[in-house]
PDB file of C-alpha atoms in Angstrom:
ATOM      1  CA  MET A   1       0.020   0.141  -0.064  1.00  0.00           C
ATOM      2  CA  ASP A   2       1.293   3.341  -0.728  1.00  0.00           C
ATOM      3  CA  LYS A   3       1.877   6.115   2.222  1.00  0.00           C
ATOM      4  CA  ILE A   4      -0.510   6.868   4.182  1.00  0.00           C
ATOM      5  CA  PRO A   5      -2.000  10.372   4.177  1.00  0.00           C
ATOM      6  CA  ALA A   6      -0.808  12.616   7.014  1.00  0.00           C
ATOM      7  CA  ASP A   7      -4.786  12.908   8.897  1.00  0.00           C
ATOM      8  CA  ALA A   8      -6.046   9.745   6.759  1.00  0.00           C
ATOM      9  CA  MET A   9      -8.806   7.625   9.011  1.00  0.00           C
ATOM     10  CA  VAL A  10      -7.547   4.488   9.279  1.00  0.00           C
ATOM     11  CA  VAL A  11     -10.780   2.162  10.327  1.00  0.00           C
ATOM     12  CA  VAL A  12     -10.244  -1.752  11.445  1.00  0.00           C
ATOM     13  CA  ALA A  13     -12.843  -3.656  11.361  1.00  0.00           C
ATOM     14  CA  ASP A  14     -14.655  -6.872  11.733  1.00  0.00           C
ATOM     15  CA  GLY A  15     -18.511  -7.967  12.098  1.00  0.00           C
ATOM     16  CA  GLU A  16     -19.035  -6.932  15.495  1.00  0.00           C
ATOM     17  CA  SER A  17     -16.806  -3.811  15.807  1.00  0.00           C
ATOM     18  CA  ALA A  18     -14.466  -1.102  14.562  1.00  0.00           C
ATOM     19  CA  ARG A  19     -11.796   0.937  15.768  1.00  0.00           C
ATOM     20  CA  VAL A  20     -10.831   3.944  14.457  1.00  0.00           C
ATOM     21  CA  PHE A  21      -7.813   5.939  14.073  1.00  0.00           C
ATOM     22  CA  ARG A  22      -5.911   8.688  12.229  1.00  0.00           C
ATOM     23  CA  ASN A  23      -2.767   8.671  11.178  1.00  0.00           C
ATOM     24  CA  VAL A  24      -0.707  11.520  13.405  1.00  0.00           C
ATOM     25  CA  GLY A  25       2.434  10.938  11.331  1.00  0.00           C
ATOM     26  CA  THR A  26       4.695  13.203   9.642  1.00  0.00           C
ATOM     27  CA  ASP A  27       6.587  13.452   6.631  1.00  0.00           C
ATOM     28  CA  GLY A  28       5.219   9.931   5.089  1.00  0.00           C
ATOM     29  CA  ALA A  29       5.421   7.503   8.288  1.00  0.00           C
ATOM     30  CA  LEU A  30       2.602   6.110   9.648  1.00  0.00           C
ATOM     31  CA  SER A  31       2.119   6.787  13.152  1.00  0.00           C
ATOM     32  CA  LEU A  32      -1.860   5.670  14.254  1.00  0.00           C
ATOM     33  CA  GLN A  33      -3.768   7.426  17.278  1.00  0.00           C
ATOM     34  CA  GLN A  34      -6.691   5.277  18.195  1.00  0.00           C
ATOM     35  CA  GLN A  35     -10.066   8.091  18.448  1.00  0.00           C
ATOM     36  CA  GLU A  36     -12.584   5.662  18.861  1.00  0.00           C
ATOM     37  CA  VAL A  37     -14.136   2.411  19.166  1.00  0.00           C
ATOM     38  CA  VAL A  38     -17.855   1.809  17.267  1.00  0.00           C
ATOM     39  CA  THR A  39     -20.245  -1.359  17.903  1.00  0.00           C
ATOM     40  CA  ALA A  40     -23.089  -2.090  16.764  1.00  0.00           C
ATOM     41  CA  GLN A  41     -26.349  -0.302  17.520  1.00  0.00           C
ATOM     42  CA  ASN A  42     -29.903  -1.110  17.689  1.00  0.00           C
ATOM     43  CA  VAL A  43     -29.411  -4.330  15.580  1.00  0.00           C
ATOM     44  CA  ASP A  44     -32.590  -5.981  16.057  1.00  0.00           C
ATOM     45  CA  ASP A  45     -34.337  -2.407  14.607  1.00  0.00           C
ATOM     46  CA  ASP A  46     -32.261  -1.865  11.889  1.00  0.00           C
ATOM     47  CA  GLY A  47     -31.141  -5.627  10.292  1.00  0.00           C
ATOM     48  CA  PRO A  48     -28.904  -6.326   7.433  1.00  0.00           C
ATOM     49  CA  SER A  49     -28.868  -4.940   3.524  1.00  0.00           C
ATOM     50  CA  GLY A  50     -30.991  -6.756   1.375  1.00  0.00           C
ATOM     51  CA  SER A  51     -32.711 -10.336   1.789  1.00  0.00           C
ATOM     52  CA  ALA A  52     -30.612 -12.979   4.176  1.00  0.00           C
ATOM     53  CA  PRO A  53     -30.425 -16.033   3.155  1.00  0.00           C
ATOM     54  CA  SER A  54     -32.948 -18.849   5.070  1.00  0.00           C
ATOM     55  CA  GLU A  55     -29.664 -20.578   6.679  1.00  0.00           C
ATOM     56  CA  GLN A  56     -28.190 -17.882   7.810  1.00  0.00           C
ATOM     57  CA  SER A  57     -27.204 -17.760  11.780  1.00  0.00           C
ATOM     58  CA  PRO A  58     -28.692 -14.389  13.974  1.00  0.00           C
ATOM     59  CA  GLN A  59     -24.839 -14.112  14.426  1.00  0.00           C
ATOM     60  CA  GLN A  60     -24.292 -13.483  11.171  1.00  0.00           C
ATOM     61  CA  THR A  61     -27.507 -10.691  10.395  1.00  0.00           C
ATOM     62  CA  ASP A  62     -26.315  -9.526  13.083  1.00  0.00           C
ATOM     63  CA  GLU A  63     -23.152  -9.249  11.884  1.00  0.00           C
ATOM     64  CA  ALA A  64     -24.399  -7.952   8.212  1.00  0.00           C
ATOM     65  CA  THR A  65     -25.792  -5.370   9.800  1.00  0.00           C
ATOM     66  CA  PHE A  66     -22.813  -4.206  11.619  1.00  0.00           C
ATOM     67  CA  ALA A  67     -21.192  -4.147   8.459  1.00  0.00           C
ATOM     68  CA  LYS A  68     -24.381  -2.346   7.060  1.00  0.00           C
ATOM     69  CA  GLN A  69     -24.140   0.550   9.609  1.00  0.00           C
ATOM     70  CA  LEU A  70     -20.473   0.764   9.698  1.00  0.00           C
ATOM     71  CA  ALA A  71     -20.892   1.580   5.868  1.00  0.00           C
ATOM     72  CA  HIS A  72     -23.349   4.016   6.385  1.00  0.00           C
ATOM     73  CA  ARG A  73     -21.359   5.517   9.114  1.00  0.00           C
ATOM     74  CA  LEU A  74     -17.848   6.096   6.279  1.00  0.00           C
ATOM     75  CA  ASN A  75     -20.892   7.353   3.651  1.00  0.00           C
ATOM     76  CA  HIS A  76     -21.495  10.267   6.631  1.00  0.00           C
ATOM     77  CA  GLY A  77     -18.139  11.151   7.444  1.00  0.00           C
ATOM     78  CA  ALA A  78     -17.106  11.535   3.862  1.00  0.00           C
ATOM     79  CA  LEU A  79     -20.204  13.478   3.130  1.00  0.00           C
ATOM     80  CA  THR A  80     -19.672  15.780   6.215  1.00  0.00           C
ATOM     81  CA  ASN A  81     -15.807  16.139   5.308  1.00  0.00           C
ATOM     82  CA  ALA A  82     -15.060  14.715   8.026  1.00  0.00           C
ATOM     83  CA  TYR A  83     -12.101  12.792   7.037  1.00  0.00           C
ATOM     84  CA  ALA A  84     -10.209  13.040   3.154  1.00  0.00           C
ATOM     85  CA  HIS A  85      -8.142   9.678   2.891  1.00  0.00           C
ATOM     86  CA  LEU A  86      -9.903   6.459   3.923  1.00  0.00           C
ATOM     87  CA  VAL A  87      -8.127   3.287   4.658  1.00  0.00           C
ATOM     88  CA  LEU A  88     -10.323   0.437   5.204  1.00  0.00           C
ATOM     89  CA  VAL A  89      -8.918  -2.819   7.114  1.00  0.00           C
ATOM     90  CA  ALA A  90     -11.594  -5.519   7.802  1.00  0.00           C
ATOM     91  CA  ASP A  91     -11.886  -9.247   7.481  1.00  0.00           C
ATOM     92  CA  PRO A  92     -12.846 -10.686   3.971  1.00  0.00           C
ATOM     93  CA  GLN A  93     -16.821 -11.248   4.831  1.00  0.00           C
ATOM     94  CA  THR A  94     -17.141  -7.915   5.958  1.00  0.00           C
ATOM     95  CA  LEU A  95     -14.917  -5.909   3.602  1.00  0.00           C
ATOM     96  CA  GLY A  96     -17.653  -7.513   0.730  1.00  0.00           C
ATOM     97  CA  GLN A  97     -20.293  -6.646   2.973  1.00  0.00           C
ATOM     98  CA  MET A  98     -19.492  -3.040   3.109  1.00  0.00           C
ATOM     99  CA  ARG A  99     -18.026  -2.499  -0.365  1.00  0.00           C
ATOM    100  CA  PRO A 100     -21.663  -2.382  -2.455  1.00  0.00           C
ATOM    101  CA  GLN A 101     -23.108  -0.389   0.173  1.00  0.00           C
ATOM    102  CA  LEU A 102     -19.916   2.502  -0.183  1.00  0.00           C
ATOM    103  CA  HIS A 103     -21.350   6.190  -1.585  1.00  0.00           C
ATOM    104  CA  LYS A 104     -19.152   7.179  -5.056  1.00  0.00           C
ATOM    105  CA  GLU A 105     -17.453   9.425  -2.341  1.00  0.00           C
ATOM    106  CA  THR A 106     -16.279   6.949  -0.111  1.00  0.00           C
ATOM    107  CA  LEU A 107     -15.290   5.016  -2.522  1.00  0.00           C
ATOM    108  CA  GLN A 108     -13.664   8.302  -3.744  1.00  0.00           C
ATOM    109  CA  ARG A 109     -11.723   9.118  -0.553  1.00  0.00           C
ATOM    110  CA  MET A 110     -10.425   5.535  -0.335  1.00  0.00           C
ATOM    111  CA  HIS A 111      -6.728   5.674  -0.045  1.00  0.00           C
ATOM    112  CA  GLY A 112      -6.268   1.493   0.121  1.00  0.00           C
ATOM    113  CA  GLU A 113      -7.897  -1.433   1.253  1.00  0.00           C
ATOM    114  CA  LEU A 114      -6.478  -4.121   3.215  1.00  0.00           C
ATOM    115  CA  ALA A 115      -8.902  -7.624   3.751  1.00  0.00           C
ATOM    116  CA  LYS A 116      -7.065  -8.499   7.058  1.00  0.00           C
ATOM    117  CA  THR A 117      -9.000  -9.478  10.678  1.00  0.00           C
ATOM    118  CA  LEU A 118      -7.064  -6.873  12.819  1.00  0.00           C
ATOM    119  CA  THR A 119      -9.422  -5.893  15.313  1.00  0.00           C
ATOM    120  CA  ASN A 120      -7.854  -7.350  18.529  1.00  0.00           C
ATOM    121  CA  SER A 121      -4.579  -6.920  17.052  1.00  0.00           C
ATOM    122  CA  SER A 122      -1.657  -3.912  18.480  1.00  0.00           C
ATOM    123  CA  VAL A 123      -1.505  -0.407  16.788  1.00  0.00           C
ATOM    124  CA  HIS A 124       2.027  -1.905  16.106  1.00  0.00           C
ATOM    125  CA  ASP A 125       0.974  -4.818  14.016  1.00  0.00           C
ATOM    126  CA  ILE A 126      -1.637  -2.588  12.635  1.00  0.00           C
ATOM    127  CA  GLU A 127       0.529  -0.103  11.451  1.00  0.00           C
ATOM    128  CA  ARG A 128       3.170  -2.885  10.677  1.00  0.00           C
ATOM    129  CA  SER A 129       0.481  -4.708   8.272  1.00  0.00           C
ATOM    130  CA  LEU A 130       0.069  -1.394   6.466  1.00  0.00           C
ATOM    131  CA  SER A 131       3.243  -0.228   5.912  1.00  0.00           C
TER     132      SER A 131
END
């Protein structure tokens, strides 16, 4: 992946939560600072996007719902200029569920994506995976 710009938002997610970082590094150096942790909200009231296969478990439904919620949150951030550059790191399933829901403005701000499960990793390990 190319050097991540200063002040880029880096989102590290799985089907249950996301850690939101900012790159506070300068001169092309990556130095992530955690800003917040995002978890699913009202999954029973919201539901996933589209129709779910009948064999899908309740946990899979909740994970798909969270992927939708996170995509909508990223879209809102792009449309309100909350970030100029975005790097998305998520397990392959979550990433696949989010992609079709990302707004064109969000996609234009995407600096890169990585299909890898890193939500429980240390900041150092996340930085190393992105370097």
